Amino acid sequence: MRPVDLLRLLLLAAIWGSSFLFMRLVAPAMGPLLTAELRVLLAGLALFAWFRTTGMDIGLRVHWRFFAIVGTVNSGVPFALFAYAALHIPAAYSAVLNATAPLFGVICAAVWLRERVTPARVAGLALGIAGVAVMVGVGPVRPTPQVLLAVGAGLAAPLCYGLAATYIKLHGAGIRPGAVAAGSQIGAALTLLPVLPLWPAPAVHDPALLTPLVLACTVTLALVCGAVAYLLYFRLVEDAGPARALTVTLLIPVFGMGWGALFLGERITPAMAAGAACIVVGLVLLLDLRQLFRGRMPG
């Protein structure tokens, strides 16, 4: 991996790791549904405008059904779930739970794509499950029913990512990744609109919650953690290959825990570190990172 690609990888991990910090600050004022809606709407509009200026047609009219399904499963629902989790558990917890996405991806691929599950992948799955159990069971947050429900939401979100990845493999042939990103964000924004009244934003009843910090974090969550991060990721995939780009998953928990400790005063306990380490080692087994050192992966 070239130095410039490594810098992009670290920057991308730092950006995506910060999204859990921003959700902790935004969700109490906006509520889970409006937090997710604003995140996908602003990101989708920004990406759509960017690709229009570069002359790329994302094919909204042709692929609208695909974008609506992928957007709902890959963005709308998981973003709302993580925003709900942010109300009750530390940002570090959510960042570590997010890292289980490849674990669910392996399970979904085995069930629907009939991909072979090797002994290494079984070990990786076991380590991932153990990591979550260690973090939740002996972590710094008492496992109350409310916390366990939030952890469940934080696990359901990466399950959605695994389902979406499988659906894209089955039905997304010929649709460019950039088009999927922009179209799915717009699709998610449209599908979330009808359910917004189910969880009104607390700021509706208490406008004092809409501080300049909350508004700035909302915009940053959408434009930086959404639009800019997607563009960085696609460039990394193009230049370094998809396998190397996927290693960003290993780094997001590190930055997520770091940002939470730095800006929110969250404690990083040995149990959290041990749980995160189990998940990261499990991901290494799942992704077979030895391939990364055998030359550039085909893009």
mmCIF file of C-alpha atoms in Angstrom:
data_model
loop_
_atom_site.group_PDB
_atom_site.id
_atom_site.type_symbol
_atom_site.label_atom_id
_atom_site.label_comp_id
_atom_site.label_asym_id
_atom_site.label_seq_id
_atom_site.Cartn_x
_atom_site.Cartn_y
_atom_site.Cartn_z
ATOM 1 C CA MET A 1 0.000 0.000 0.000
ATOM 2 C CA ARG A 2 1.389 3.379 -1.003
ATOM 3 C CA PRO A 3 1.865 6.044 1.705
ATOM 4 C CA VAL A 4 -0.907 8.180 0.193
ATOM 5 C CA ASP A 5 -3.300 5.213 0.303
ATOM 6 C CA LEU A 6 -2.349 4.517 3.908
ATOM 7 C CA LEU A 7 -3.097 8.144 4.767
ATOM 8 C CA ARG A 8 -6.479 7.866 3.057
ATOM 9 C CA LEU A 9 -7.182 4.664 4.973
ATOM 10 C CA LEU A 10 -6.362 6.295 8.321
ATOM 11 C CA LEU A 11 -8.364 9.409 7.456
ATOM 12 C CA LEU A 12 -11.347 7.298 6.446
ATOM 13 C CA ALA A 13 -11.182 5.291 9.682
ATOM 14 C CA ALA A 14 -10.926 8.506 11.692
ATOM 15 C CA ILE A 15 -13.952 9.981 9.908
ATOM 16 C CA TRP A 16 -16.149 6.909 10.223
ATOM 17 C CA GLY A 17 -15.007 6.399 13.809
ATOM 18 C CA SER A 18 -16.122 9.944 14.621
ATOM 19 C CA SER A 19 -19.665 9.275 13.402
ATOM 20 C CA PHE A 20 -20.482 7.546 16.690
ATOM 21 C CA LEU A 21 -19.286 10.600 18.606
ATOM 22 C CA PHE A 22 -21.521 12.862 16.507
ATOM 23 C CA MET A 23 -24.530 10.578 16.968
ATOM 24 C CA ARG A 24 -24.083 10.756 20.738
ATOM 25 C CA LEU A 25 -24.348 14.537 20.464
ATOM 26 C CA VAL A 26 -27.112 14.744 17.853
ATOM 27 C CA ALA A 27 -29.529 11.939 18.787
ATOM 28 C CA PRO A 28 -30.679 13.365 22.170
ATOM 29 C CA ALA A 29 -31.903 16.498 20.377
ATOM 30 C CA MET A 30 -33.067 15.091 17.053
ATOM 31 C CA GLY A 31 -34.192 11.616 18.070
ATOM 32 C CA PRO A 32 -33.079 8.455 16.228
ATOM 33 C CA LEU A 33 -35.333 8.807 13.180
ATOM 34 C CA LEU A 34 -34.668 12.464 12.371
ATOM 35 C CA THR A 35 -30.943 11.937 13.005
ATOM 36 C CA ALA A 36 -30.926 9.164 10.410
ATOM 37 C CA GLU A 37 -33.139 11.145 8.010
ATOM 38 C CA LEU A 38 -30.946 14.246 8.024
ATOM 39 C CA ARG A 39 -27.822 12.121 7.715
ATOM 40 C CA VAL A 40 -28.950 10.335 4.565
ATOM 41 C CA LEU A 41 -30.801 13.285 3.021
ATOM 42 C CA LEU A 42 -27.908 15.751 3.199
ATOM 43 C CA ALA A 43 -25.356 13.110 2.183
ATOM 44 C CA GLY A 44 -27.514 11.959 -0.731
ATOM 45 C CA LEU A 45 -28.051 15.471 -2.045
ATOM 46 C CA ALA A 46 -24.331 16.254 -1.739
ATOM 47 C CA LEU A 47 -23.297 13.070 -3.559
ATOM 48 C CA PHE A 48 -25.947 13.574 -6.232
ATOM 49 C CA ALA A 49 -24.711 17.128 -6.843
ATOM 50 C CA TRP A 50 -21.087 15.952 -6.950
ATOM 51 C CA PHE A 51 -21.712 13.231 -9.502
ATOM 52 C CA ARG A 52 -23.845 15.554 -11.610
ATOM 53 C CA THR A 53 -20.956 18.040 -11.793
ATOM 54 C CA THR A 54 -18.602 15.230 -12.834
ATOM 55 C CA GLY A 55 -21.010 14.104 -15.554
ATOM 56 C CA MET A 56 -21.987 10.796 -13.951
ATOM 57 C CA ASP A 57 -25.605 9.654 -14.265
ATOM 58 C CA ILE A 58 -26.456 7.499 -11.254
ATOM 59 C CA GLY A 59 -29.614 6.159 -12.926
ATOM 60 C CA LEU A 60 -32.213 7.119 -10.330
ATOM 61 C CA ARG A 61 -35.139 6.521 -12.673
ATOM 62 C CA VAL A 62 -33.854 3.168 -13.859
ATOM 63 C CA HIS A 63 -32.712 1.722 -10.530
ATOM 64 C CA TRP A 64 -35.089 3.473 -8.117
ATOM 65 C CA ARG A 65 -36.415 0.232 -6.617
ATOM 66 C CA PHE A 66 -32.895 -1.117 -6.045
ATOM 67 C CA PHE A 67 -31.792 2.174 -4.460
ATOM 68 C CA ALA A 68 -34.845 2.248 -2.189
ATOM 69 C CA ILE A 69 -34.215 -1.282 -0.899
ATOM 70 C CA VAL A 70 -30.467 -0.860 -0.474
ATOM 71 C CA GLY A 71 -30.900 2.581 1.061
ATOM 72 C CA THR A 72 -33.418 1.340 3.599
ATOM 73 C CA VAL A 73 -31.460 -1.755 4.628
ATOM 74 C CA ASN A 74 -27.927 -0.364 4.334
ATOM 75 C CA SER A 75 -28.467 3.192 5.618
ATOM 76 C CA GLY A 76 -31.922 4.169 6.833
ATOM 77 C CA VAL A 77 -32.546 1.351 9.303
ATOM 78 C CA PRO A 78 -28.965 0.886 10.617
ATOM 79 C CA PHE A 79 -28.395 4.639 11.025
ATOM 80 C CA ALA A 80 -31.626 4.893 13.035
ATOM 81 C CA LEU A 81 -30.606 1.879 15.130
ATOM 82 C CA PHE A 82 -27.183 3.325 15.891
ATOM 83 C CA ALA A 83 -28.774 6.687 16.713
ATOM 84 C CA TYR A 84 -31.062 4.896 19.173
ATOM 85 C CA ALA A 85 -28.088 3.046 20.657
ATOM 86 C CA ALA A 86 -26.291 6.384 21.048
ATOM 87 C CA LEU A 87 -28.961 7.437 23.549
ATOM 88 C CA HIS A 88 -27.982 4.690 25.989
ATOM 89 C CA ILE A 89 -24.446 3.377 25.379
ATOM 90 C CA PRO A 90 -21.042 5.036 24.864
ATOM 91 C CA ALA A 91 -19.793 5.905 21.399
ATOM 92 C CA ALA A 92 -17.004 3.364 21.904
ATOM 93 C CA TYR A 93 -19.533 0.563 22.334
ATOM 94 C CA SER A 94 -21.279 1.460 19.085
ATOM 95 C CA ALA A 95 -17.965 1.689 17.224
ATOM 96 C CA VAL A 96 -16.971 -1.789 18.389
ATOM 97 C CA LEU A 97 -20.410 -3.249 17.625
ATOM 98 C CA ASN A 98 -20.200 -1.730 14.141
ATOM 99 C CA ALA A 99 -17.049 -3.782 13.563
ATOM 100 C CA THR A 100 -19.134 -6.961 13.626
ATOM 101 C CA ALA A 101 -20.515 -6.125 10.158
ATOM 102 C CA PRO A 102 -18.126 -8.516 8.335
ATOM 103 C CA LEU A 103 -19.166 -11.277 10.751
ATOM 104 C CA PHE A 104 -22.788 -10.867 9.734
ATOM 105 C CA GLY A 105 -21.656 -10.524 6.130
ATOM 106 C CA VAL A 106 -20.090 -13.987 6.287
ATOM 107 C CA ILE A 107 -23.260 -15.476 7.775
ATOM 108 C CA CYS A 108 -25.517 -13.833 5.178
ATOM 109 C CA ALA A 109 -23.219 -14.873 2.332
ATOM 110 C CA ALA A 110 -23.182 -18.458 3.596
ATOM 111 C CA VAL A 111 -26.987 -18.597 3.814
ATOM 112 C CA TRP A 112 -27.977 -16.806 0.610
ATOM 113 C CA LEU A 113 -24.899 -16.995 -1.612
ATOM 114 C CA ARG A 114 -23.796 -20.463 -0.483
ATOM 115 C CA GLU A 115 -20.276 -19.185 0.151
ATOM 116 C CA ARG A 116 -18.039 -21.700 1.900
ATOM 117 C CA VAL A 117 -17.408 -21.149 5.608
ATOM 118 C CA THR A 118 -13.826 -22.196 6.367
ATOM 119 C CA PRO A 119 -12.520 -23.191 9.813
ATOM 120 C CA ALA A 120 -10.722 -19.832 9.989
ATOM 121 C CA ARG A 121 -14.008 -18.030 9.404
ATOM 122 C CA VAL A 122 -15.730 -20.113 12.079
ATOM 123 C CA ALA A 123 -12.956 -19.154 14.502
ATOM 124 C CA GLY A 124 -13.330 -15.524 13.445
ATOM 125 C CA LEU A 125 -17.068 -15.616 14.103
ATOM 126 C CA ALA A 126 -16.518 -17.219 17.510
ATOM 127 C CA LEU A 127 -13.970 -14.580 18.474
ATOM 128 C CA GLY A 128 -16.302 -11.819 17.332
ATOM 129 C CA ILE A 129 -19.161 -13.155 19.442
ATOM 130 C CA ALA A 130 -16.814 -13.573 22.411
ATOM 131 C CA GLY A 131 -15.609 -9.996 21.999
ATOM 132 C CA VAL A 132 -19.138 -8.599 22.153
ATOM 133 C CA ALA A 133 -19.925 -10.772 25.187
ATOM 134 C CA VAL A 134 -16.804 -9.613 27.046
ATOM 135 C CA MET A 135 -17.420 -5.948 26.301
ATOM 136 C CA VAL A 136 -21.081 -6.006 27.292
ATOM 137 C CA GLY A 137 -20.753 -8.421 30.194
ATOM 138 C CA VAL A 138 -17.856 -6.837 32.072
ATOM 139 C CA GLY A 139 -17.581 -3.414 30.427
ATOM 140 C CA PRO A 140 -17.900 -0.063 32.229
ATOM 141 C CA VAL A 141 -21.657 0.254 31.573
ATOM 142 C CA ARG A 142 -24.011 -1.760 33.767
ATOM 143 C CA PRO A 143 -25.999 -4.161 31.529
ATOM 144 C CA THR A 144 -29.490 -2.883 32.370
ATOM 145 C CA PRO A 145 -32.428 -3.883 30.132
ATOM 146 C CA GLN A 146 -32.200 -0.471 28.448
ATOM 147 C CA VAL A 147 -28.497 -0.924 27.760
ATOM 148 C CA LEU A 148 -29.015 -4.467 26.476
ATOM 149 C CA LEU A 149 -31.731 -3.198 24.133
ATOM 150 C CA ALA A 150 -29.327 -0.540 22.855
ATOM 151 C CA VAL A 151 -26.631 -3.185 22.342
ATOM 152 C CA GLY A 152 -29.194 -5.263 20.469
ATOM 153 C CA ALA A 153 -29.867 -2.278 18.217
ATOM 154 C CA GLY A 154 -26.114 -1.850 17.764
ATOM 155 C CA LEU A 155 -25.888 -5.473 16.599
ATOM 156 C CA ALA A 156 -28.987 -5.325 14.401
ATOM 157 C CA ALA A 157 -27.422 -2.434 12.474
ATOM 158 C CA PRO A 158 -24.383 -4.388 11.207
ATOM 159 C CA LEU A 159 -26.720 -7.311 10.484
ATOM 160 C CA CYS A 160 -28.490 -4.909 8.116
ATOM 161 C CA TYR A 161 -25.133 -4.167 6.480
ATOM 162 C CA GLY A 162 -24.590 -7.885 5.921
ATOM 163 C CA LEU A 163 -28.049 -8.301 4.408
ATOM 164 C CA ALA A 164 -27.543 -5.278 2.165
ATOM 165 C CA ALA A 165 -24.152 -6.506 0.966
ATOM 166 C CA THR A 166 -25.706 -9.836 0.007
ATOM 167 C CA TYR A 167 -28.576 -8.116 -1.804
ATOM 168 C CA ILE A 168 -26.137 -5.908 -3.721
ATOM 169 C CA LYS A 169 -24.157 -8.970 -4.818
ATOM 170 C CA LEU A 170 -27.335 -10.644 -6.023
ATOM 171 C CA HIS A 171 -29.012 -7.694 -7.726
ATOM 172 C CA GLY A 172 -26.454 -4.917 -8.151
ATOM 173 C CA ALA A 173 -24.460 -6.165 -11.122
ATOM 174 C CA GLY A 174 -23.637 -3.363 -13.518
ATOM 175 C CA ILE A 175 -24.476 -0.537 -11.101
ATOM 176 C CA ARG A 176 -21.413 1.533 -10.237
ATOM 177 C CA PRO A 177 -20.476 1.870 -6.538
ATOM 178 C CA GLY A 178 -20.747 5.659 -6.674
ATOM 179 C CA ALA A 179 -24.263 5.370 -8.054
ATOM 180 C CA VAL A 180 -25.180 2.901 -5.308
ATOM 181 C CA ALA A 181 -23.902 5.305 -2.638
ATOM 182 C CA ALA A 182 -25.712 8.395 -3.930
ATOM 183 C CA GLY A 183 -28.890 6.610 -4.997
ATOM 184 C CA SER A 184 -29.201 4.599 -1.798
ATOM 185 C CA GLN A 185 -28.853 7.693 0.399
ATOM 186 C CA ILE A 186 -31.667 9.390 -1.507
ATOM 187 C CA GLY A 187 -33.706 6.182 -1.379
ATOM 188 C CA ALA A 188 -33.187 5.933 2.380
ATOM 189 C CA ALA A 189 -34.260 9.548 2.864
ATOM 190 C CA LEU A 190 -37.518 8.915 0.996
ATOM 191 C CA THR A 191 -38.340 5.684 2.841
ATOM 192 C CA LEU A 192 -37.648 7.238 6.258
ATOM 193 C CA LEU A 193 -39.959 10.207 5.687
ATOM 194 C CA PRO A 194 -43.267 8.391 6.393
ATOM 195 C CA VAL A 195 -42.044 6.998 9.740
ATOM 196 C CA LEU A 196 -40.639 10.243 11.171
ATOM 197 C CA PRO A 197 -43.821 10.941 13.208
ATOM 198 C CA LEU A 198 -43.282 7.661 15.086
ATOM 199 C CA TRP A 199 -40.443 9.263 17.079
ATOM 200 C CA PRO A 200 -40.729 13.071 17.086
ATOM 201 C CA ALA A 201 -37.533 14.982 17.680
ATOM 202 C CA PRO A 202 -37.215 16.073 21.342
ATOM 203 C CA ALA A 203 -36.125 19.478 20.039
ATOM 204 C CA VAL A 204 -39.685 20.033 18.772
ATOM 205 C CA HIS A 205 -40.821 20.362 22.384
ATOM 206 C CA ASP A 206 -37.576 21.862 23.670
ATOM 207 C CA PRO A 207 -35.963 24.114 21.022
ATOM 208 C CA ALA A 208 -33.123 24.874 23.432
ATOM 209 C CA LEU A 209 -31.731 21.450 22.519
ATOM 210 C CA LEU A 210 -30.903 22.750 19.028
ATOM 211 C CA THR A 211 -27.609 24.316 19.992
ATOM 212 C CA PRO A 212 -25.043 25.461 17.416
ATOM 213 C CA LEU A 213 -22.963 22.412 18.394
ATOM 214 C CA VAL A 214 -25.828 20.017 17.635
ATOM 215 C CA LEU A 215 -26.522 21.660 14.280
ATOM 216 C CA ALA A 216 -22.827 21.624 13.347
ATOM 217 C CA CYS A 217 -22.529 17.961 14.344
ATOM 218 C CA THR A 218 -25.612 17.114 12.267
ATOM 219 C CA VAL A 219 -24.146 18.683 9.140
ATOM 220 C CA THR A 220 -20.744 17.108 9.795
ATOM 221 C CA LEU A 221 -22.301 13.682 10.337
ATOM 222 C CA ALA A 222 -24.027 13.903 6.955
ATOM 223 C CA LEU A 223 -21.486 15.666 4.770
ATOM 224 C CA VAL A 224 -18.170 14.484 6.228
ATOM 225 C CA CYS A 225 -19.046 11.052 7.660
ATOM 226 C CA GLY A 226 -21.382 10.448 4.723
ATOM 227 C CA ALA A 227 -20.583 12.154 1.431
ATOM 228 C CA VAL A 228 -16.855 12.839 1.889
ATOM 229 C CA ALA A 229 -16.221 9.418 3.443
ATOM 230 C CA TYR A 230 -17.903 7.630 0.536
ATOM 231 C CA LEU A 231 -15.782 9.538 -1.987
ATOM 232 C CA LEU A 232 -12.628 8.703 -0.012
ATOM 233 C CA TYR A 233 -13.612 5.051 0.159
ATOM 234 C CA PHE A 234 -14.262 4.745 -3.579
ATOM 235 C CA ARG A 235 -10.916 6.378 -4.345
ATOM 236 C CA LEU A 236 -9.198 3.973 -1.951
ATOM 237 C CA VAL A 237 -10.890 0.964 -3.565
ATOM 238 C CA GLU A 238 -9.831 2.196 -6.996
ATOM 239 C CA ASP A 239 -6.202 2.857 -6.048
ATOM 240 C CA ALA A 240 -5.464 0.153 -3.452
ATOM 241 C CA GLY A 241 -8.010 -2.546 -4.237
ATOM 242 C CA PRO A 242 -11.158 -3.634 -2.372
ATOM 243 C CA ALA A 243 -9.410 -6.022 0.020
ATOM 244 C CA ARG A 244 -7.045 -3.373 1.344
ATOM 245 C CA ALA A 245 -9.862 -0.830 1.541
ATOM 246 C CA LEU A 246 -11.880 -3.262 3.655
ATOM 247 C CA THR A 247 -9.222 -3.135 6.388
ATOM 248 C CA VAL A 248 -10.717 0.204 7.424
ATOM 249 C CA THR A 249 -13.157 -1.959 9.409
ATOM 250 C CA LEU A 250 -10.299 -2.935 11.728
ATOM 251 C CA LEU A 251 -9.395 0.674 12.490
ATOM 252 C CA ILE A 252 -12.824 2.217 13.082
ATOM 253 C CA PRO A 253 -13.180 0.837 16.669
ATOM 254 C CA VAL A 254 -9.782 2.285 17.588
ATOM 255 C CA PHE A 255 -10.767 5.763 16.448
ATOM 256 C CA GLY A 256 -14.292 5.397 17.821
ATOM 257 C CA MET A 257 -12.975 4.626 21.304
ATOM 258 C CA GLY A 258 -10.358 7.370 21.023
ATOM 259 C CA TRP A 259 -12.823 10.083 19.987
ATOM 260 C CA GLY A 260 -15.250 9.059 22.740
ATOM 261 C CA ALA A 261 -12.530 9.226 25.378
ATOM 262 C CA LEU A 262 -11.103 12.500 24.069
ATOM 263 C CA PHE A 263 -14.287 14.518 23.599
ATOM 264 C CA LEU A 264 -16.923 12.802 25.752
ATOM 265 C CA GLY A 265 -14.768 11.624 28.637
ATOM 266 C CA GLU A 266 -15.700 7.977 28.077
ATOM 267 C CA ARG A 267 -13.590 5.410 29.891
ATOM 268 C CA ILE A 268 -11.689 2.770 27.956
ATOM 269 C CA THR A 269 -11.493 -0.180 30.331
ATOM 270 C CA PRO A 270 -9.457 -3.389 29.975
ATOM 271 C CA ALA A 271 -12.710 -5.261 29.270
ATOM 272 C CA MET A 272 -13.537 -2.929 26.384
ATOM 273 C CA ALA A 273 -10.025 -3.240 24.995
ATOM 274 C CA ALA A 274 -10.142 -7.036 25.316
ATOM 275 C CA GLY A 275 -13.543 -7.221 23.636
ATOM 276 C CA ALA A 276 -12.422 -4.962 20.801
ATOM 277 C CA ALA A 277 -9.229 -7.000 20.386
ATOM 278 C CA CYS A 278 -11.238 -10.237 20.085
ATOM 279 C CA ILE A 279 -13.418 -8.689 17.390
ATOM 280 C CA VAL A 280 -10.429 -7.295 15.480
ATOM 281 C CA VAL A 281 -8.617 -10.657 15.555
ATOM 282 C CA GLY A 282 -11.833 -12.289 14.411
ATOM 283 C CA LEU A 283 -12.006 -9.845 11.509
ATOM 284 C CA VAL A 284 -8.416 -10.653 10.546
ATOM 285 C CA LEU A 285 -9.396 -14.322 10.284
ATOM 286 C CA LEU A 286 -12.549 -13.491 8.339
ATOM 287 C CA LEU A 287 -10.850 -11.170 5.869
ATOM 288 C CA ASP A 288 -7.734 -13.359 5.410
ATOM 289 C CA LEU A 289 -5.466 -10.325 5.549
ATOM 290 C CA ARG A 290 -2.444 -12.412 4.593
ATOM 291 C CA GLN A 291 -3.543 -11.811 1.008
ATOM 292 C CA LEU A 292 -2.860 -8.118 1.420
ATOM 293 C CA PHE A 293 0.860 -8.756 1.499
ATOM 294 C CA ARG A 294 0.955 -10.833 -1.695
ATOM 295 C CA GLY A 295 0.695 -7.900 -4.041
ATOM 296 C CA ARG A 296 -2.114 -5.622 -5.040
ATOM 297 C CA MET A 297 -5.556 -7.208 -5.067
ATOM 298 C CA PRO A 298 -7.487 -6.893 -8.300
ATOM 299 C CA GLY A 299 -9.929 -3.978 -8.227
#
